[in-house]
């Protein structure tokens, strides 16, 4: 018996465990089941297999599963309502929790128990993951592979809300591609799809009463620059890029998702992020607004301050009409009203808004937003729906019953709502915003902010030790949020989603205290082929190498790491490509001269990630000490040039302040040329400094200036993303200490795409000849 059991595990390519039961984590299942025991043997699906269901709704679930088999295996097991001795039996157990299921598999039969359709559906997804991934594809599968191991699973989700937000405004995700994402999300037992339908960058849902919302609001001018660098539309410029979902499209999306146990939650953003609707109906903006209002192709600069007029009753009539149609299209019990990042600049100057504040006895302008959101929330509630909103709603009086999404930083603002008894969902930007880089940035598509790796997502625990006990009872669940500013195709969206969405699925479903990163990777490797077979573009960022090169006693210490502990890092130091036979990296090493290091991860002899190239330059400054309070100053002398991503951990930055640092060459040296690496990213308010002053000293006390570089406003704020070095040449000095005094350029000027914002200056390398 034990030999048969071991053979089964080996055939599944699973680890062999001692003992009579196998922990559930050896099975390729995501999310991780609550309880699972593997026995010996297999159940085989064959042309004679029969499936017994109790009713028509179960029949539909079973039919979808059978169709999957028929597509690739070539046979369709029979399904019968009320069958007496089926091979696969659906049995309703009313006492089970709504989404729980029990799956019992022997070599002879499969029994599925649940209290309703959700539980039966999730049991089928577990069966689906245990079948070969090839069943998801287009090629035939051998019948003898259509099998699942004998096991018993008792399973139920940790959270009632297991969400994915897709921003279809910034990048319009075509309907068929959205349906594909829904299919995979349901396969991972995610049960909420939050559709961000409305933003400054496009209105994506047909509203019959207001046709200009899609005739005008769904289209923007084409811009080829990265999202933050895009200039706004000007009057008369044709808008050609965009699209929208018809109401029939929405009905199809909702139906398709519902069949897969996913509730689609619409978001109609207000009072801000509304340039798309205001481009169509500009009379809904404050009457003091005299700028041309167009659909924004990017961040929008000062135009993002244009919001709905809180003093205009026509605004509320318009939004109520929109809610009427949205409420009819979406059977979800929720409507998300946004409420984030609302500028009050126009409200403070608008006579209608000021009159509203006076009439409603509103003393603070933040409470005017509360008035706005409460009024709309009351209308949504009158339609039998519940209101959701972003955590900025906690800046003022919360609408009654509002459910808050904690997003800023680690999402802690949501606890302000919990303190008042409001339910909340955690989607912290620092962890669960999938727009952020998912691996070493040198290899990733351009986006902004920092890293949210697969490991970061998986290890996220929403319930913190310092929470009050009542908070956990109000936590509905977690959500991954996929913002699409930097996406230009459906495959771009998929690349950012997968495999991180698998980690989110585990966080949302698996019980607290069960996390094990290495175990998760084993399961991931079994499930990810299913996702790829379903046609998804999946990133391989988890195999790429992070580096950190640190100056140390005139040398450079090179550190490598990878978030996967089950791969080898192999490297070369002669510029050649690494292979599985190259030296194994097992600890940091030092170099003391110009070196081209290449490294990659390997498993079982195959290269897994992309090749990291560190072309370490060498000059008088390399490996030397930098004296400053900036903790990232080591990058100034580590021999590594930064990329176009100023957040790639190879740039030292100063925000809204002048910068100063001293380079210690170690001894008096002859200096003829000094170069300082600078970067500009206009869309993120990263600019050249106003001036760089170079001074020298031999005693670190008395400095004398030897050069100064200044830049004009036009040079500093030219719209671009570029690395541009500042060079002091034709020097003839002997000095030990080089001091850099750098003047911040000040706030972005009028007309700049980041007008009025404070600026950053970043530097990556000092090069001394």
PDB file of C-alpha atoms in Angstrom, residues 35-225:
ATOM      1  CA  UNK A  35      -7.746  20.783   5.504  1.00  0.00           C
ATOM      2  CA  UNK A  36      -6.614  18.094   3.102  1.00  0.00           C
ATOM      3  CA  UNK A  37      -5.586  14.452   3.362  1.00  0.00           C
ATOM      4  CA  UNK A  38      -4.203  12.496   0.404  1.00  0.00           C
ATOM      5  CA  UNK A  39      -4.854   8.760   0.144  1.00  0.00           C
ATOM      6  CA  UNK A  40      -3.594   6.157  -2.299  1.00  0.00           C
ATOM      7  CA  UNK A  41      -4.889   5.680  -5.814  1.00  0.00           C
ATOM      8  CA  UNK A  42      -6.597   7.790  -8.445  1.00  0.00           C
ATOM      9  CA  UNK A  43     -10.067   8.460  -9.699  1.00  0.00           C
ATOM     10  CA  UNK A  44     -10.142   8.382 -13.517  1.00  0.00           C
ATOM     11  CA  UNK A  45     -12.610  10.311 -15.657  1.00  0.00           C
ATOM     12  CA  UNK A  46     -13.667   8.071 -18.555  1.00  0.00           C
ATOM     13  CA  UNK A  47     -16.376   8.084 -21.251  1.00  0.00           C
ATOM     14  CA  UNK A  48     -18.522   5.962 -18.909  1.00  0.00           C
ATOM     15  CA  UNK A  49     -18.205   8.343 -15.936  1.00  0.00           C
ATOM     16  CA  UNK A  50     -21.565   9.619 -14.716  1.00  0.00           C
ATOM     17  CA  UNK A  51     -22.238  12.778 -12.728  1.00  0.00           C
ATOM     18  CA  UNK A  52     -25.283  13.045 -10.525  1.00  0.00           C
ATOM     19  CA  UNK A  53     -26.707  16.455  -9.611  1.00  0.00           C
ATOM     20  CA  UNK A  54     -29.766  17.480  -7.617  1.00  0.00           C
ATOM     21  CA  UNK A  55     -31.139  20.413  -9.601  1.00  0.00           C
ATOM     22  CA  UNK A  56     -30.791  22.612 -12.672  1.00  0.00           C
ATOM     23  CA  UNK A  57     -28.321  25.064 -11.138  1.00  0.00           C
ATOM     24  CA  UNK A  58     -25.978  22.230 -10.234  1.00  0.00           C
ATOM     25  CA  UNK A  59     -26.496  20.883 -13.744  1.00  0.00           C
ATOM     26  CA  UNK A  60     -25.127  24.130 -15.176  1.00  0.00           C
ATOM     27  CA  UNK A  61     -22.039  23.957 -12.953  1.00  0.00           C
ATOM     28  CA  UNK A  62     -21.390  20.343 -13.884  1.00  0.00           C
ATOM     29  CA  UNK A  63     -21.964  21.064 -17.579  1.00  0.00           C
ATOM     30  CA  UNK A  64     -19.281  23.757 -17.598  1.00  0.00           C
ATOM     31  CA  UNK A  65     -16.841  21.336 -15.976  1.00  0.00           C
ATOM     32  CA  UNK A  66     -17.707  18.528 -18.401  1.00  0.00           C
ATOM     33  CA  UNK A  67     -17.286  20.874 -21.359  1.00  0.00           C
ATOM     34  CA  UNK A  68     -13.727  21.502 -20.209  1.00  0.00           C
ATOM     35  CA  UNK A  69     -13.022  17.769 -20.361  1.00  0.00           C
ATOM     36  CA  UNK A  70     -14.757  17.323 -23.674  1.00  0.00           C
ATOM     37  CA  UNK A  71     -12.715  20.070 -25.267  1.00  0.00           C
ATOM     38  CA  UNK A  72      -9.346  18.386 -24.772  1.00  0.00           C
ATOM     39  CA  UNK A  73      -9.972  14.781 -23.666  1.00  0.00           C
ATOM     40  CA  UNK A  74     -12.561  14.059 -26.309  1.00  0.00           C
ATOM     41  CA  UNK A  75     -15.411  12.652 -24.247  1.00  0.00           C
ATOM     42  CA  UNK A  76     -18.293  14.037 -22.222  1.00  0.00           C
ATOM     43  CA  UNK A  77     -19.227  12.295 -18.979  1.00  0.00           C
ATOM     44  CA  UNK A  78     -22.969  11.923 -18.643  1.00  0.00           C
ATOM     45  CA  UNK A  79     -24.854  14.225 -16.283  1.00  0.00           C
ATOM     46  CA  UNK A  80     -28.185  13.292 -14.734  1.00  0.00           C
ATOM     47  CA  UNK A  81     -30.441  15.139 -12.318  1.00  0.00           C
ATOM     48  CA  UNK A  82     -31.364  12.756  -9.506  1.00  0.00           C
ATOM     49  CA  UNK A  83     -29.041   9.904 -10.521  1.00  0.00           C
ATOM     50  CA  UNK A  84     -29.045   7.110  -7.937  1.00  0.00           C
ATOM     51  CA  UNK A  85     -25.528   5.662  -8.261  1.00  0.00           C
ATOM     52  CA  UNK A  86     -23.362   8.217 -10.091  1.00  0.00           C
ATOM     53  CA  UNK A  87     -19.563   8.176 -10.107  1.00  0.00           C
ATOM     54  CA  UNK A  88     -19.505  11.867  -9.169  1.00  0.00           C
ATOM     55  CA  UNK A  89     -22.237  12.986  -6.777  1.00  0.00           C
ATOM     56  CA  UNK A  90     -23.334  16.482  -5.748  1.00  0.00           C
ATOM     57  CA  UNK A  91     -24.939  16.484  -2.295  1.00  0.00           C
ATOM     58  CA  UNK A  92     -26.439  19.517  -0.579  1.00  0.00           C
ATOM     59  CA  UNK A  93     -25.617  19.879   3.123  1.00  0.00           C
ATOM     60  CA  UNK A  94     -27.592  22.864   4.332  1.00  0.00           C
ATOM     61  CA  UNK A  95     -25.599  23.261   7.551  1.00  0.00           C
ATOM     62  CA  UNK A  96     -22.351  24.067   5.729  1.00  0.00           C
ATOM     63  CA  UNK A  97     -21.176  27.681   5.360  1.00  0.00           C
ATOM     64  CA  UNK A  98     -22.210  29.395   2.087  1.00  0.00           C
ATOM     65  CA  UNK A  99     -18.861  29.022   0.301  1.00  0.00           C
ATOM     66  CA  UNK A 100     -17.542  25.929   2.056  1.00  0.00           C
ATOM     67  CA  UNK A 101     -17.220  22.548   0.389  1.00  0.00           C
ATOM     68  CA  UNK A 102     -16.217  19.014   1.201  1.00  0.00           C
ATOM     69  CA  UNK A 103     -14.543  16.945  -1.494  1.00  0.00           C
ATOM     70  CA  UNK A 104     -14.102  13.182  -1.028  1.00  0.00           C
ATOM     71  CA  UNK A 105     -12.282  11.258  -3.743  1.00  0.00           C
ATOM     72  CA  UNK A 106     -11.627   7.537  -3.839  1.00  0.00           C
ATOM     73  CA  UNK A 107     -10.573   5.354  -6.722  1.00  0.00           C
ATOM     74  CA  UNK A 108     -14.262   4.496  -7.252  1.00  0.00           C
ATOM     75  CA  UNK A 109     -16.138   7.758  -6.831  1.00  0.00           C
ATOM     76  CA  UNK A 110     -16.137  11.492  -6.099  1.00  0.00           C
ATOM     77  CA  UNK A 111     -18.505  13.079  -3.584  1.00  0.00           C
ATOM     78  CA  UNK A 112     -18.954  16.844  -3.383  1.00  0.00           C
ATOM     79  CA  UNK A 113     -20.852  18.370  -0.482  1.00  0.00           C
ATOM     80  CA  UNK A 114     -21.811  22.030  -0.150  1.00  0.00           C
ATOM     81  CA  UNK A 115     -24.737  24.178   0.916  1.00  0.00           C
ATOM     82  CA  UNK A 116     -25.065  26.010  -2.384  1.00  0.00           C
ATOM     83  CA  UNK A 117     -23.685  26.755  -5.811  1.00  0.00           C
ATOM     84  CA  UNK A 118     -20.616  28.640  -4.575  1.00  0.00           C
ATOM     85  CA  UNK A 119     -19.320  25.658  -2.625  1.00  0.00           C
ATOM     86  CA  UNK A 120     -19.958  23.243  -5.481  1.00  0.00           C
ATOM     87  CA  UNK A 121     -18.224  25.589  -7.904  1.00  0.00           C
ATOM     88  CA  UNK A 122     -15.123  25.902  -5.712  1.00  0.00           C
ATOM     89  CA  UNK A 123     -14.930  22.133  -5.301  1.00  0.00           C
ATOM     90  CA  UNK A 124     -14.905  21.823  -9.095  1.00  0.00           C
ATOM     91  CA  UNK A 125     -12.095  24.367  -9.299  1.00  0.00           C
ATOM     92  CA  UNK A 126     -10.100  22.211  -6.884  1.00  0.00           C
ATOM     93  CA  UNK A 127     -10.703  19.186  -9.146  1.00  0.00           C
ATOM     94  CA  UNK A 128      -9.724  21.283 -12.135  1.00  0.00           C
ATOM     95  CA  UNK A 129      -6.399  22.268 -10.573  1.00  0.00           C
ATOM     96  CA  UNK A 130      -5.648  18.615  -9.807  1.00  0.00           C
ATOM     97  CA  UNK A 131      -6.124  17.630 -13.447  1.00  0.00           C
ATOM     98  CA  UNK A 132      -3.278  18.141 -15.944  1.00  0.00           C
ATOM     99  CA  UNK A 133      -2.854  21.773 -16.963  1.00  0.00           C
ATOM    100  CA  UNK A 134      -3.149  20.675 -20.593  1.00  0.00           C
ATOM    101  CA  UNK A 135      -6.929  20.363 -20.175  1.00  0.00           C
ATOM    102  CA  UNK A 136      -7.034  24.187 -20.297  1.00  0.00           C
ATOM    103  CA  UNK A 137      -5.357  24.323 -23.691  1.00  0.00           C
ATOM    104  CA  UNK A 138      -6.172  23.486 -27.277  1.00  0.00           C
ATOM    105  CA  UNK A 139      -4.236  20.241 -27.762  1.00  0.00           C
ATOM    106  CA  UNK A 140      -5.730  16.771 -27.052  1.00  0.00           C
ATOM    107  CA  UNK A 141      -4.950  15.186 -23.687  1.00  0.00           C
ATOM    108  CA  UNK A 142      -4.389  11.459 -23.261  1.00  0.00           C
ATOM    109  CA  UNK A 143      -7.356   9.866 -21.497  1.00  0.00           C
ATOM    110  CA  UNK A 144      -5.175   8.044 -19.003  1.00  0.00           C
ATOM    111  CA  UNK A 145      -4.003  11.442 -17.681  1.00  0.00           C
ATOM    112  CA  UNK A 146      -7.542  12.580 -16.912  1.00  0.00           C
ATOM    113  CA  UNK A 147      -7.292  11.622 -13.264  1.00  0.00           C
ATOM    114  CA  UNK A 148      -7.164  13.073  -9.771  1.00  0.00           C
ATOM    115  CA  UNK A 149      -5.582  11.663  -6.613  1.00  0.00           C
ATOM    116  CA  UNK A 150      -7.694  10.092  -3.923  1.00  0.00           C
ATOM    117  CA  UNK A 151      -8.098  12.625  -1.144  1.00  0.00           C
ATOM    118  CA  UNK A 152     -10.412  14.338   1.294  1.00  0.00           C
ATOM    119  CA  UNK A 153     -10.685  18.127   1.420  1.00  0.00           C
ATOM    120  CA  UNK A 154     -12.649  20.183   3.938  1.00  0.00           C
ATOM    121  CA  UNK A 155     -12.407  23.779   2.849  1.00  0.00           C
ATOM    122  CA  UNK A 156     -13.850  27.233   3.423  1.00  0.00           C
ATOM    123  CA  UNK A 157     -12.523  30.752   2.782  1.00  0.00           C
ATOM    124  CA  UNK A 158     -11.105  33.013   5.457  1.00  0.00           C
ATOM    125  CA  UNK A 159     -12.715  36.166   4.019  1.00  0.00           C
ATOM    126  CA  UNK A 160     -16.104  36.799   2.461  1.00  0.00           C
ATOM    127  CA  UNK A 161     -14.585  39.480   0.185  1.00  0.00           C
ATOM    128  CA  UNK A 162     -11.819  38.214  -2.114  1.00  0.00           C
ATOM    129  CA  UNK A 163     -11.453  40.958  -4.637  1.00  0.00           C
ATOM    130  CA  UNK A 164      -9.760  42.104  -7.804  1.00  0.00           C
ATOM    131  CA  UNK A 165     -10.097  45.666  -9.044  1.00  0.00           C
ATOM    132  CA  UNK A 166      -9.505  46.304 -12.746  1.00  0.00           C
ATOM    133  CA  UNK A 167      -9.098  49.910 -13.870  1.00  0.00           C
ATOM    134  CA  UNK A 168     -10.700  49.954 -17.320  1.00  0.00           C
ATOM    135  CA  UNK A 169     -10.620  53.748 -17.548  1.00  0.00           C
ATOM    136  CA  UNK A 170      -6.887  54.420 -17.937  1.00  0.00           C
ATOM    137  CA  UNK A 171      -6.572  51.456 -20.309  1.00  0.00           C
ATOM    138  CA  UNK A 172      -9.810  50.141 -21.750  1.00  0.00           C
ATOM    139  CA  UNK A 173      -9.693  46.354 -21.385  1.00  0.00           C
ATOM    140  CA  UNK A 174     -11.669  44.852 -24.308  1.00  0.00           C
ATOM    141  CA  UNK A 175     -14.628  42.731 -23.269  1.00  0.00           C
ATOM    142  CA  UNK A 176     -13.201  39.390 -24.424  1.00  0.00           C
ATOM    143  CA  UNK A 177      -9.953  40.012 -22.550  1.00  0.00           C
ATOM    144  CA  UNK A 178     -11.890  40.983 -19.439  1.00  0.00           C
ATOM    145  CA  UNK A 179     -13.872  37.750 -19.661  1.00  0.00           C
ATOM    146  CA  UNK A 180     -10.604  35.812 -19.834  1.00  0.00           C
ATOM    147  CA  UNK A 181      -9.393  37.531 -16.656  1.00  0.00           C
ATOM    148  CA  UNK A 182     -12.717  36.694 -14.979  1.00  0.00           C
ATOM    149  CA  UNK A 183     -12.279  33.026 -15.940  1.00  0.00           C
ATOM    150  CA  UNK A 184      -8.859  32.824 -14.294  1.00  0.00           C
ATOM    151  CA  UNK A 185      -9.952  34.835 -11.250  1.00  0.00           C
ATOM    152  CA  UNK A 186     -12.816  32.414 -10.650  1.00  0.00           C
ATOM    153  CA  UNK A 187     -10.405  29.491 -11.087  1.00  0.00           C
ATOM    154  CA  UNK A 188      -8.514  31.016  -8.123  1.00  0.00           C
ATOM    155  CA  UNK A 189     -11.760  31.366  -6.090  1.00  0.00           C
ATOM    156  CA  UNK A 190     -11.782  35.167  -6.206  1.00  0.00           C
ATOM    157  CA  UNK A 191     -15.387  36.263  -5.811  1.00  0.00           C
ATOM    158  CA  UNK A 192     -15.473  40.043  -6.345  1.00  0.00           C
ATOM    159  CA  UNK A 193     -14.587  42.035  -9.476  1.00  0.00           C
ATOM    160  CA  UNK A 194     -14.465  45.756  -8.788  1.00  0.00           C
ATOM    161  CA  UNK A 195     -14.666  47.582 -12.131  1.00  0.00           C
ATOM    162  CA  UNK A 196     -13.199  51.095 -12.081  1.00  0.00           C
ATOM    163  CA  UNK A 197     -15.390  52.323 -14.941  1.00  0.00           C
ATOM    164  CA  UNK A 198     -14.947  56.072 -14.624  1.00  0.00           C
ATOM    165  CA  UNK A 199     -11.941  58.357 -14.301  1.00  0.00           C
ATOM    166  CA  UNK A 200     -10.385  61.475 -15.838  1.00  0.00           C
ATOM    167  CA  UNK A 201      -9.022  59.289 -18.631  1.00  0.00           C
ATOM    168  CA  UNK A 202     -12.205  57.745 -19.951  1.00  0.00           C
ATOM    169  CA  UNK A 203     -15.878  57.001 -19.288  1.00  0.00           C
ATOM    170  CA  UNK A 204     -16.355  53.314 -20.090  1.00  0.00           C
ATOM    171  CA  UNK A 205     -20.047  52.497 -19.654  1.00  0.00           C
ATOM    172  CA  UNK A 206     -22.963  53.382 -21.917  1.00  0.00           C
ATOM    173  CA  UNK A 207     -25.602  55.519 -20.191  1.00  0.00           C
ATOM    174  CA  UNK A 208     -28.662  55.796 -22.419  1.00  0.00           C
ATOM    175  CA  UNK A 209     -29.879  59.104 -20.973  1.00  0.00           C
ATOM    176  CA  UNK A 210     -26.503  60.799 -21.492  1.00  0.00           C
ATOM    177  CA  UNK A 211     -25.072  59.616 -24.838  1.00  0.00           C
ATOM    178  CA  UNK A 212     -22.246  62.170 -24.816  1.00  0.00           C
ATOM    179  CA  UNK A 213     -20.650  60.300 -21.930  1.00  0.00           C
ATOM    180  CA  UNK A 214     -19.470  57.726 -24.455  1.00  0.00           C
ATOM    181  CA  UNK A 215     -19.556  59.856 -27.597  1.00  0.00           C
ATOM    182  CA  UNK A 216     -17.115  62.318 -25.983  1.00  0.00           C
ATOM    183  CA  UNK A 217     -16.058  60.974 -22.590  1.00  0.00           C
ATOM    184  CA  UNK A 218     -14.812  57.599 -23.828  1.00  0.00           C
ATOM    185  CA  UNK A 219     -12.197  59.105 -26.163  1.00  0.00           C
ATOM    186  CA  UNK A 220      -8.926  60.910 -25.571  1.00  0.00           C
ATOM    187  CA  UNK A 221      -6.091  62.215 -27.702  1.00  0.00           C
ATOM    188  CA  UNK A 222      -3.314  59.785 -28.545  1.00  0.00           C
ATOM    189  CA  UNK A 223      -0.077  60.393 -26.708  1.00  0.00           C
ATOM    190  CA  UNK A 224       2.999  58.173 -27.033  1.00  0.00           C
ATOM    191  CA  UNK A 225       4.815  59.399 -23.918  1.00  0.00           C
TER     192      UNK A 225
END
